[in-house]
């Protein structure tokens, strides 16, 4: 039988506990940014126990994944981690392509790499900016937010959508990028170091920010591994793992970049790791955009996997038939009857999908391994012993996106 | 340690249990029965160095071609030193789907097991705090089971409004 939520909260009062009181933090609170709720038990201002209560944004994404086909579901994964949408799309289609055993074209790999890294900067800028905002440093947030506009413009140019581009497709992309897009990316690469320097200047030696971050929410290396932590949070604790290096996918094998790590494991080192990762991402974008190969963006249309382009649908019978085959609900793809797990390094950590396929064009079970969900289970462990004012610092540093947390 | 060596090691050091290995698209998998999965995972964590539980989830295989059990549960493991992965799969059945909790090996299993309980109703013995994680406590169905319809069982329409004086 399920326990009641009340059972998880220790009784206030009683022998030696008469000073404890409960505080309901959220679900509507400026520091949570989205809807999540914490029930904190405090002794004065020190948190002695925390119970997260989540599910306010649960909308059954995984159930929808069992009813939408491999291309349609991309619009749903977009909305999981909505501050790095293309990373989710890449991860989803990475898994689908692993199921079909498709090797992407070089051009598609490079464009996806550029998008993945743009999204990493997009996510980290918001995370670092919002973490600073919660700790009282408003200016850094505005600088960070301004640059994100450029990334939204780049998404808009490529796909027509600013926030949820739904840009990837099975075996390729929605459409090719043009010269103006390349110019926009180059412009972004040039303007990024200035913003980065400004944010760093405002925060790195900011006495209030540093004092409120250093030594707060320390996560040791062993704890990080044992609690399934990945991504920048694990790297800030000294776990030297990055899927881009360890299991190279897309074009990461060709490009030169460093994996940023720290050993402290506190909120400040998580901030520094994210800031340095953005510099590496910018280097990656620079290398990739100057070396985009020419050629098609979709895999060979003869494989019956990608959608044919518009011209061939209207002007050739083969294109028309294939378009029809892939879009009719009773046809679609012939997937192998198998199960596959694949993961990519999303800005928040390892974002994996586990697809169980029953041979149709719709996943039988589409499991997401959401990094936010796993990282938020850390929170009670990180906050205990710290003060109430450290709650926003820790929440900001673990970058919880409630849509991904609840799916 | 590659997959061949792992198979050898398991065969030599863990012979009391039948483990079926398979591989698909670089995913290495090991299937064990529900009764043996706990001791097998303990062996993998202690002796084989699989120190991270990357993912733990389940699926309802009731309409899946050739499925032997109603629910399949998978544990995606990672050895962070060697970088090797292994997916351990097992199956449980109605009317009382339950498994032993692996919270004592990997603390990361905490919320993942709660989510599986929440979505499929599979109970984990030995879990310290097994209650629903995403859905409210008073919810009665298990939404990711295949017999649960996409549009729900009317929870949305019959939802009781919470009144401030009672809340």
PDB file of N, CA and C in Angstrom, chain A residues 97 104-114 167-169 171-173 176 250-251 292-299:
ATOM      1  N   UNK A  97      17.284   6.174 -34.925  1.00  0.00           N
ATOM      2  CA  UNK A  97      18.230   5.805 -35.971  1.00  0.00           C
ATOM      3  C   UNK A  97      19.093   4.622 -35.560  1.00  0.00           C
ATOM      4  N   UNK A 104      23.934   8.590 -40.586  1.00  0.00           N
ATOM      5  CA  UNK A 104      23.519   9.877 -41.134  1.00  0.00           C
ATOM      6  C   UNK A 104      24.513  10.397 -42.158  1.00  0.00           C
ATOM      7  N   UNK A 105      24.065  11.359 -42.952  1.00  0.00           N
ATOM      8  CA  UNK A 105      24.991  11.985 -43.898  1.00  0.00           C
ATOM      9  C   UNK A 105      25.889  12.961 -43.129  1.00  0.00           C
ATOM     10  N   UNK A 106      27.106  13.202 -43.651  1.00  0.00           N
ATOM     11  CA  UNK A 106      28.025  14.093 -42.930  1.00  0.00           C
ATOM     12  C   UNK A 106      27.444  15.482 -42.693  1.00  0.00           C
ATOM     13  N   UNK A 107      26.735  16.011 -43.662  1.00  0.00           N
ATOM     14  CA  UNK A 107      26.178  17.360 -43.496  1.00  0.00           C
ATOM     15  C   UNK A 107      25.158  17.389 -42.359  1.00  0.00           C
ATOM     16  N   UNK A 108      24.325  16.388 -42.321  1.00  0.00           N
ATOM     17  CA  UNK A 108      23.320  16.320 -41.261  1.00  0.00           C
ATOM     18  C   UNK A 108      23.992  16.225 -39.900  1.00  0.00           C
ATOM     19  N   UNK A 109      25.067  15.411 -39.822  1.00  0.00           N
ATOM     20  CA  UNK A 109      25.771  15.268 -38.544  1.00  0.00           C
ATOM     21  C   UNK A 109      26.305  16.606 -38.072  1.00  0.00           C
ATOM     22  N   UNK A 110      26.879  17.386 -38.992  1.00  0.00           N
ATOM     23  CA  UNK A 110      27.470  18.659 -38.582  1.00  0.00           C
ATOM     24  C   UNK A 110      26.398  19.656 -38.169  1.00  0.00           C
ATOM     25  N   UNK A 111      25.307  19.695 -38.914  1.00  0.00           N
ATOM     26  CA  UNK A 111      24.245  20.654 -38.552  1.00  0.00           C
ATOM     27  C   UNK A 111      23.650  20.275 -37.203  1.00  0.00           C
ATOM     28  N   UNK A 112      23.447  18.985 -36.991  1.00  0.00           N
ATOM     29  CA  UNK A 112      22.914  18.567 -35.689  1.00  0.00           C
ATOM     30  C   UNK A 112      23.898  18.889 -34.575  1.00  0.00           C
ATOM     31  N   UNK A 113      25.196  18.726 -34.839  1.00  0.00           N
ATOM     32  CA  UNK A 113      26.192  19.056 -33.814  1.00  0.00           C
ATOM     33  C   UNK A 113      26.127  20.531 -33.462  1.00  0.00           C
ATOM     34  N   UNK A 114      26.021  21.380 -34.493  1.00  0.00           N
ATOM     35  CA  UNK A 114      25.947  22.818 -34.231  1.00  0.00           C
ATOM     36  C   UNK A 114      24.720  23.118 -33.382  1.00  0.00           C
ATOM     37  N   UNK A 167      12.994  20.120 -35.429  1.00  0.00           N
ATOM     38  CA  UNK A 167      13.824  20.269 -36.622  1.00  0.00           C
ATOM     39  C   UNK A 167      14.331  18.939 -37.167  1.00  0.00           C
ATOM     40  N   UNK A 168      14.492  17.938 -36.321  1.00  0.00           N
ATOM     41  CA  UNK A 168      15.054  16.686 -36.836  1.00  0.00           C
ATOM     42  C   UNK A 168      13.941  15.768 -37.326  1.00  0.00           C
ATOM     43  N   UNK A 169      14.318  14.897 -38.218  1.00  0.00           N
ATOM     44  CA  UNK A 169      13.413  13.869 -38.734  1.00  0.00           C
ATOM     45  C   UNK A 169      14.183  12.550 -38.729  1.00  0.00           C
ATOM     46  N   UNK A 171      16.349   9.987 -39.920  1.00  0.00           N
ATOM     47  CA  UNK A 171      17.299   9.929 -41.032  1.00  0.00           C
ATOM     48  C   UNK A 171      17.696  11.277 -41.573  1.00  0.00           C
ATOM     49  N   UNK A 172      17.389  12.367 -40.913  1.00  0.00           N
ATOM     50  CA  UNK A 172      17.829  13.645 -41.460  1.00  0.00           C
ATOM     51  C   UNK A 172      17.218  14.814 -40.732  1.00  0.00           C
ATOM     52  N   UNK A 173      16.916  15.842 -41.508  1.00  0.00           N
ATOM     53  CA  UNK A 173      16.415  17.087 -40.941  1.00  0.00           C
ATOM     54  C   UNK A 173      15.174  17.533 -41.699  1.00  0.00           C
ATOM     55  N   UNK A 176      17.166  21.886 -45.290  1.00  0.00           N
ATOM     56  CA  UNK A 176      18.573  22.292 -45.244  1.00  0.00           C
ATOM     57  C   UNK A 176      18.684  23.738 -44.747  1.00  0.00           C
ATOM     58  N   UNK A 250      27.321  11.740 -33.630  1.00  0.00           N
ATOM     59  CA  UNK A 250      27.328  12.883 -34.551  1.00  0.00           C
ATOM     60  C   UNK A 250      28.758  13.180 -35.008  1.00  0.00           C
ATOM     61  N   UNK A 251      29.158  14.458 -34.986  1.00  0.00           N
ATOM     62  CA  UNK A 251      30.477  14.810 -35.507  1.00  0.00           C
ATOM     63  C   UNK A 251      31.494  15.027 -34.398  1.00  0.00           C
ATOM     64  N   UNK A 292      31.348  22.673 -42.408  1.00  0.00           N
ATOM     65  CA  UNK A 292      30.146  21.926 -42.800  1.00  0.00           C
ATOM     66  C   UNK A 292      30.368  21.283 -44.166  1.00  0.00           C
ATOM     67  N   UNK A 293      30.235  19.981 -44.272  1.00  0.00           N
ATOM     68  CA  UNK A 293      30.400  19.348 -45.581  1.00  0.00           C
ATOM     69  C   UNK A 293      29.181  19.655 -46.462  1.00  0.00           C
ATOM     70  N   UNK A 294      29.372  19.584 -47.752  1.00  0.00           N
ATOM     71  CA  UNK A 294      28.221  19.739 -48.632  1.00  0.00           C
ATOM     72  C   UNK A 294      27.566  18.376 -48.814  1.00  0.00           C
ATOM     73  N   UNK A 295      26.512  18.332 -49.558  1.00  0.00           N
ATOM     74  CA  UNK A 295      25.831  17.056 -49.794  1.00  0.00           C
ATOM     75  C   UNK A 295      24.426  17.073 -49.238  1.00  0.00           C
ATOM     76  N   UNK A 296      23.757  15.924 -49.327  1.00  0.00           N
ATOM     77  CA  UNK A 296      22.364  15.881 -48.868  1.00  0.00           C
ATOM     78  C   UNK A 296      22.268  15.890 -47.346  1.00  0.00           C
ATOM     79  N   UNK A 297      21.120  16.303 -46.835  1.00  0.00           N
ATOM     80  CA  UNK A 297      20.914  16.271 -45.388  1.00  0.00           C
ATOM     81  C   UNK A 297      20.191  15.006 -44.956  1.00  0.00           C
ATOM     82  N   UNK A 298      19.457  14.382 -45.877  1.00  0.00           N
ATOM     83  CA  UNK A 298      18.754  13.152 -45.519  1.00  0.00           C
ATOM     84  C   UNK A 298      19.519  11.950 -46.046  1.00  0.00           C
ATOM     85  N   UNK A 299      19.323  10.821 -45.398  1.00  0.00           N
ATOM     86  CA  UNK A 299      19.927   9.597 -45.917  1.00  0.00           C
ATOM     87  C   UNK A 299      19.238   9.237 -47.231  1.00  0.00           C
TER      88      UNK A 299
END
